[in-house]
């Protein structure tokens, strides 16, 4: 072993090596760092040799994992050293220690450029390598032309040009504009005529990057993709270049020309069938590297079925060999094969072998096997595969269990031959690997059971069976309790299934479960009570005692449930309606599948195979609940689900108002991307308005109303029988009408009428409330309180306490809009008539569109603006489904009435609408907003909407606002809203507002 | 992008060379190296040379006491990388003559020079041993 040229470095390295423990090592390193720091401080006495030595030490220390936070300048300064050895160290260490955004790197940019354009080719190589490794955008902009010149220069030797090619690749990735496609494509083709191995290898990498962005321009390079035979590695001609070349071909679209195709396939066929297994490991690896790349190319080229079968036969052989690498790659490539072509049938022949691989001693191979089984599963083999997975689950390593159970759950859902099997699988899954079964999985099974009546007795019976087991996972307690709460009455005649028995077996679990489960158990008890008619006094007392006990629970959620259930269960038969069975869930994409898709993150450059796979995969991933039955309810239901008055109110919900949120579950889906299954499940179970005929109608009505209806049932069911003052006319309808016009009646009942008149100018508004007493006796204790959302400043002038008989008082209300928001202000109005206290909460029509002023723009003004607002968050696009179908003209009228002025003729497509407006608020001032709607004449229920403005919040709010207008049906005849005039009966839990924005919160509740 | 990093680690888990082709902070490197080394070193000869870790695939090969670990993208050609490791070892062999862990340790700079000639920006630049070694030989002649 020759010693290094730098003695001090060698000594240091062997010192480190001799350190008996990590602590000693740290001490030695600290000592050295102190030493280097001192030496660098008085730099004058430092020779280039010493500098070089210290910089290497720094790199060594850094490699050991210690922070080196000084000396970067010294490393960078070596770059400008005149002699090669120092310069080299400078370049290499700089590219190891610094990242592309480091300031020192910018300082060196001129030196680097001088080295690149200079005549010393060793300097050129060093500079190109460093830029190629860590060059950033600034390097791209200032160096790209020079680097391009080097690549094509005839006076440059290959050793420089190969580095220049990869350097350009880096610069191109930093800024694609630095490569001018027009001129460069021909140059690229010339470059591939080169015979030097290094230049070809690097150029091929460059080509891959260029083609993956723009294959059209580089067609001329296609025929040049071949490999010189001069260089061989264990007898294989340049295996790495071969691989890279075939990779490049995968980025071009499939070759159509029959002659080219034929010759290409001949070559591929030769590789596939002519690769023999030999004794030499290296030769084998090299030849199989080429083979697997050929296989990938065959897949890309969409070969005939026959060739595909050959490939699969080959892979089938591979997955059974002893050599683990080949087994691994065989499985991996079979999975890829599944992604691009329809070869399920042929792959299925190897199912037994693949299942064997699931038990391989190597986790890498087991993972591949799992992926493959997951991919190849379909209706015909789902039972076998899922059962294998379940069996494997008990012995699988922890690292794989979560993935395994998720995949088993998805397959069971996707391909269940019958639903009872699906229920079996999920329950087994929970039983065997409860810790690894996420909530989504059991939520999903509940959705299925709820939506399929035939399944309910079976599922309940199964749940009951599991409860007999001595120790069950908490998730099993949750799902069984839920199912039995809903459906145990269907089992009533079976042995061990009387309400009492069900109750006691569930109640046994209570002491061992967490709070979230207790909440479910309480609901279950309430349901059991409800199903026990006539009531069994003993059971009733037992359950009441439990409710009583939890009334003082520290957990608000539990406390509230206990209080409410207790109160409700004393209502006797009325309980039947309130706690009736859950309505069916609206169909939706399985969140499990979504989750699985999210897991597959890939930061790499998209591979050709994946790109194609994405194009080909028609949405097979989209699995919906039971289509037939869910359709039976109301397909529009979902509309009501996806709206929340504002972001802020949803935040409020999630804290103190969790419980309400879960009851009006429907209100949370929109802002949070994760589907709110919990809301769905726990929600209506807790208390749901009886699924009466009116319900679907209520949900059809705009989102706000949908929420209102559900909430009404949830919060104030007690008031139904009281002699409430009935409002005249529909409050919601009146509100919606007032959103589009400026005067009218806001509210009316037998005693009082509230009218409104409004004027809007910029971000100011002046409303006048007309409070009229319709009677011959005065109204007392009149109170009008404004609960403004945080974005509105509102001032109501004094309201008299008494309104004389048949009189009308006018109360001006000043409004100022601070910023864009869709929150709604609420008027809390109360008065006393005789002994009745009447209280109503009314939304005020000071809504977003009131601060819009129509403006018409010409094409010259529109398009530059439209273009300059590029992409999120200033420009947002969304595909809106479930739109209320209407002719385009009607839609244009709707827009105009919201002050979004439709500009005809701007969009050449007659199916599209373009509208513009100005929004006024204190923070945004006057701001131009542009909107484009693209409708689909074939399907009027969906459209694509793009909204742009100079303010991200405004864009978002306006987009949501328009969406509300399009999907809602504001005016629909319906029974009087159950909420408003509620004599102020004590509500179960006073809304101790955790937020300082009561207006928004109330608006959310209304 | 291809190759994300190349690590040389001895069987005690000590890093002997680390070259990254994407920027990771020191903490990220430490964590990554720790996890990978733990995973790979525990594997037996009968297991395959590929390990999936986070978004990487690790292709590794063992020579006596030294492990060569290469982190690549998921769609990289695994066998080509596996053989590339061997090419790297052969190249070092030709230069040092029967290369061992100590050679790499005490000639860290030379190991870096060789690697620089072979890989750049995560892509393979050169696979001919004489081409790789000629600048280093030239430099040795000069000094």
PDB file of N, CA and C in Angstrom, chain A residues 171 224 246 432 435 439 465 487 580 681 689 716 722 759 873 883 980 985 994-995:
ATOM      1  N   UNK A 171     -27.410  21.717 -16.851  1.00  0.00           N
ATOM      2  CA  UNK A 171     -27.877  23.087 -17.097  1.00  0.00           C
ATOM      3  C   UNK A 171     -29.278  23.064 -17.706  1.00  0.00           C
ATOM      4  N   UNK A 224     -30.018   6.915 -35.196  1.00  0.00           N
ATOM      5  CA  UNK A 224     -28.600   6.914 -34.822  1.00  0.00           C
ATOM      6  C   UNK A 224     -28.355   6.110 -33.555  1.00  0.00           C
ATOM      7  N   UNK A 246     -31.251   1.809 -25.379  1.00  0.00           N
ATOM      8  CA  UNK A 246     -32.608   1.258 -25.393  1.00  0.00           C
ATOM      9  C   UNK A 246     -33.533   2.087 -24.514  1.00  0.00           C
ATOM     10  N   UNK A 432     -56.547 -10.188  12.617  1.00  0.00           N
ATOM     11  CA  UNK A 432     -55.160 -10.648  12.568  1.00  0.00           C
ATOM     12  C   UNK A 432     -54.162  -9.521  12.710  1.00  0.00           C
ATOM     13  N   UNK A 435     -53.577  -3.654  14.526  1.00  0.00           N
ATOM     14  CA  UNK A 435     -52.732  -2.472  14.647  1.00  0.00           C
ATOM     15  C   UNK A 435     -52.404  -1.863  13.301  1.00  0.00           C
ATOM     16  N   UNK A 439     -58.168   3.276  10.107  1.00  0.00           N
ATOM     17  CA  UNK A 439     -59.605   3.515  10.282  1.00  0.00           C
ATOM     18  C   UNK A 439     -60.353   3.439   8.954  1.00  0.00           C
ATOM     19  N   UNK A 465     -70.080 -12.841  16.442  1.00  0.00           N
ATOM     20  CA  UNK A 465     -69.178 -13.978  16.648  1.00  0.00           C
ATOM     21  C   UNK A 465     -67.818 -13.513  17.163  1.00  0.00           C
ATOM     22  N   UNK A 487     -77.671  -2.976  13.480  1.00  0.00           N
ATOM     23  CA  UNK A 487     -78.382  -4.110  12.887  1.00  0.00           C
ATOM     24  C   UNK A 487     -78.634  -5.286  13.813  1.00  0.00           C
ATOM     25  N   UNK A 580     -83.264   6.578  14.022  1.00  0.00           N
ATOM     26  CA  UNK A 580     -83.539   5.582  12.990  1.00  0.00           C
ATOM     27  C   UNK A 580     -82.249   5.164  12.307  1.00  0.00           C
ATOM     28  N   UNK A 681     -69.484   8.328   9.318  1.00  0.00           N
ATOM     29  CA  UNK A 681     -69.866   7.160  10.086  1.00  0.00           C
ATOM     30  C   UNK A 681     -70.417   7.510  11.436  1.00  0.00           C
ATOM     31  N   UNK A 689     -81.414  13.355  11.596  1.00  0.00           N
ATOM     32  CA  UNK A 689     -82.815  13.616  11.352  1.00  0.00           C
ATOM     33  C   UNK A 689     -83.373  12.379  10.691  1.00  0.00           C
ATOM     34  N   UNK A 716     -81.899  21.009  17.529  1.00  0.00           N
ATOM     35  CA  UNK A 716     -83.117  21.404  18.229  1.00  0.00           C
ATOM     36  C   UNK A 716     -84.296  20.467  17.987  1.00  0.00           C
ATOM     37  N   UNK A 722     -93.136  22.225  20.148  1.00  0.00           N
ATOM     38  CA  UNK A 722     -93.555  23.448  20.823  1.00  0.00           C
ATOM     39  C   UNK A 722     -94.343  24.333  19.856  1.00  0.00           C
ATOM     40  N   UNK A 759     -77.656  49.468  -0.844  1.00  0.00           N
ATOM     41  CA  UNK A 759     -76.915  50.177  -1.888  1.00  0.00           C
ATOM     42  C   UNK A 759     -75.458  49.793  -1.740  1.00  0.00           C
ATOM     43  N   UNK A 873     -51.298  30.205  -7.156  1.00  0.00           N
ATOM     44  CA  UNK A 873     -52.628  30.318  -6.566  1.00  0.00           C
ATOM     45  C   UNK A 873     -53.473  31.436  -7.186  1.00  0.00           C
ATOM     46  N   UNK A 883     -73.304  19.767 -11.783  1.00  0.00           N
ATOM     47  CA  UNK A 883     -73.844  21.094 -12.054  1.00  0.00           C
ATOM     48  C   UNK A 883     -75.317  20.962 -12.414  1.00  0.00           C
ATOM     49  N   UNK A 980     -85.691  28.462  11.883  1.00  0.00           N
ATOM     50  CA  UNK A 980     -85.627  29.773  12.518  1.00  0.00           C
ATOM     51  C   UNK A 980     -86.438  30.059  13.776  1.00  0.00           C
ATOM     52  N   UNK A 985     -85.391  27.694  23.662  1.00  0.00           N
ATOM     53  CA  UNK A 985     -85.357  26.567  24.586  1.00  0.00           C
ATOM     54  C   UNK A 985     -83.897  26.229  24.827  1.00  0.00           C
ATOM     55  N   UNK A 994     -65.466  28.984  20.828  1.00  0.00           N
ATOM     56  CA  UNK A 994     -64.035  29.025  21.014  1.00  0.00           C
ATOM     57  C   UNK A 994     -63.404  30.044  20.073  1.00  0.00           C
ATOM     58  N   UNK A 995     -64.174  30.568  19.186  1.00  0.00           N
ATOM     59  CA  UNK A 995     -63.602  31.456  18.197  1.00  0.00           C
ATOM     60  C   UNK A 995     -64.054  32.874  18.489  1.00  0.00           C
TER      61      UNK A 995
END
